[in-house]
XYZ file of C-alpha atoms in Angstrom:
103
model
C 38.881 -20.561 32.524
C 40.428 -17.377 34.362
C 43.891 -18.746 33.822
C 42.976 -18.609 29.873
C 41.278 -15.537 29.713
C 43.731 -14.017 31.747
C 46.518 -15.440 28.996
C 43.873 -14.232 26.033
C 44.015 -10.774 27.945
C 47.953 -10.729 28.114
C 48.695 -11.617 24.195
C 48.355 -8.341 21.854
C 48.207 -10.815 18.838
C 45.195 -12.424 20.687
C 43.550 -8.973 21.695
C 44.341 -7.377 18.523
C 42.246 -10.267 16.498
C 39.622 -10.191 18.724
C 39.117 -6.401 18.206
C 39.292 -6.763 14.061
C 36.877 -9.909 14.794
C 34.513 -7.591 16.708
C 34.766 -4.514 14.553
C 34.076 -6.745 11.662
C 31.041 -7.918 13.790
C 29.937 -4.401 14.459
C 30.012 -3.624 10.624
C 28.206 -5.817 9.263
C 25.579 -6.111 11.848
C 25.427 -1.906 10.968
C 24.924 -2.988 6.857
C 22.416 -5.521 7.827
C 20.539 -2.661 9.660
C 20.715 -0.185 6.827
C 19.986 -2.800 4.099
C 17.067 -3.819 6.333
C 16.175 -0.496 6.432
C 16.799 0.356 2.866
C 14.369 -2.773 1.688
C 11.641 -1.630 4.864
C 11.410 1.795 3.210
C 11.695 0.337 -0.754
C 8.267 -1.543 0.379
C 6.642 1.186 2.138
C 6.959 3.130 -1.056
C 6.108 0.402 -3.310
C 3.011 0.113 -1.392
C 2.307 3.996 -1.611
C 2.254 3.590 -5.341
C 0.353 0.442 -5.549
C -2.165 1.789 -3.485
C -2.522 5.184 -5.462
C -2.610 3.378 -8.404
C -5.439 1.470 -7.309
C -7.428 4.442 -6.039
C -7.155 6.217 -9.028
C -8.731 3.376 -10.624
C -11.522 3.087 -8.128
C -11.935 6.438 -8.561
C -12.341 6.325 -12.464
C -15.046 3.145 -11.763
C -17.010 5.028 -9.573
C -16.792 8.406 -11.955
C -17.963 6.541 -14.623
C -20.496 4.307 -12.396
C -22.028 7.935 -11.076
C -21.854 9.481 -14.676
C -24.624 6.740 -16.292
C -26.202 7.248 -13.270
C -26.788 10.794 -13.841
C -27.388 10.005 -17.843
C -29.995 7.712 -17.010
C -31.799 10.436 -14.372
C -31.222 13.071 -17.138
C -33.024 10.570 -19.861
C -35.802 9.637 -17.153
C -36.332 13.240 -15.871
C -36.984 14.241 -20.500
C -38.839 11.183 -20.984
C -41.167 11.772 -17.856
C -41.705 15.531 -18.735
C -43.025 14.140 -22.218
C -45.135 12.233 -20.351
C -44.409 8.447 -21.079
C -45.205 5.787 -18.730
C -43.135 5.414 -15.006
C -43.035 1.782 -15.901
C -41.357 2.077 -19.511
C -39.113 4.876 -17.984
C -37.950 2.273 -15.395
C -37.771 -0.577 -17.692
C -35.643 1.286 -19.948
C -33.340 3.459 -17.755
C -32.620 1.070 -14.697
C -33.914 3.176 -12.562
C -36.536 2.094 -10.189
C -40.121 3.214 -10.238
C -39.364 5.151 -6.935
C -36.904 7.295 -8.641
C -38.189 7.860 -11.607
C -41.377 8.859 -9.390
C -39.426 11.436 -7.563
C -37.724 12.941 -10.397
């Protein structure tokens, strides 16, 4: 094994094919790194914009979830002032008696 490496060693032709083998090598283990890189980053973003996508559409739900909320104590709060019954204001707002009773 010596004796051949030291022959490998000795022949420019040899040396000089190992070198373009191991630059090659280098390069394209530096592209794999900045293509892994490039796709690690692509995701990360894609992911940003998935995600604000979906809380701005949480967001909306729960805007319009807290709006008929706030409807229905409007309605209750007019309804109870003309003095109908806790029970019908329930029935008919969804509210519960509780709330309607604290309004």
């Amino acid at each position: 094994a010596i004796e051949e490496y030291k022959r490998f060693t000795s022949d420019d032709k040899l040396m000089r094919a190992y070198a373009a083998r191991d630059a090659f090598l280098v390069g394209q283990k530096m592209m794999l790194s900045r293509e892994r890189q490039e796709g690690f980053d692509e995701g990360i973003e894609k992911g940003k914009l998935e995600g604000i996508k979906e809380g701005i559409k949480e967001g909306i739900e729960k805007g319009k979830l807290e709006g008929e909320k706030n409807k229905s104590i409007l309605i209750a709060k007019n309804l109870k002032k003309s003095g109908l019954d806790i029970k019908f204001i329930s029935e008919n707002t969804g509210l519960s008696l509780e709330e309607v009773e604290n309004l």
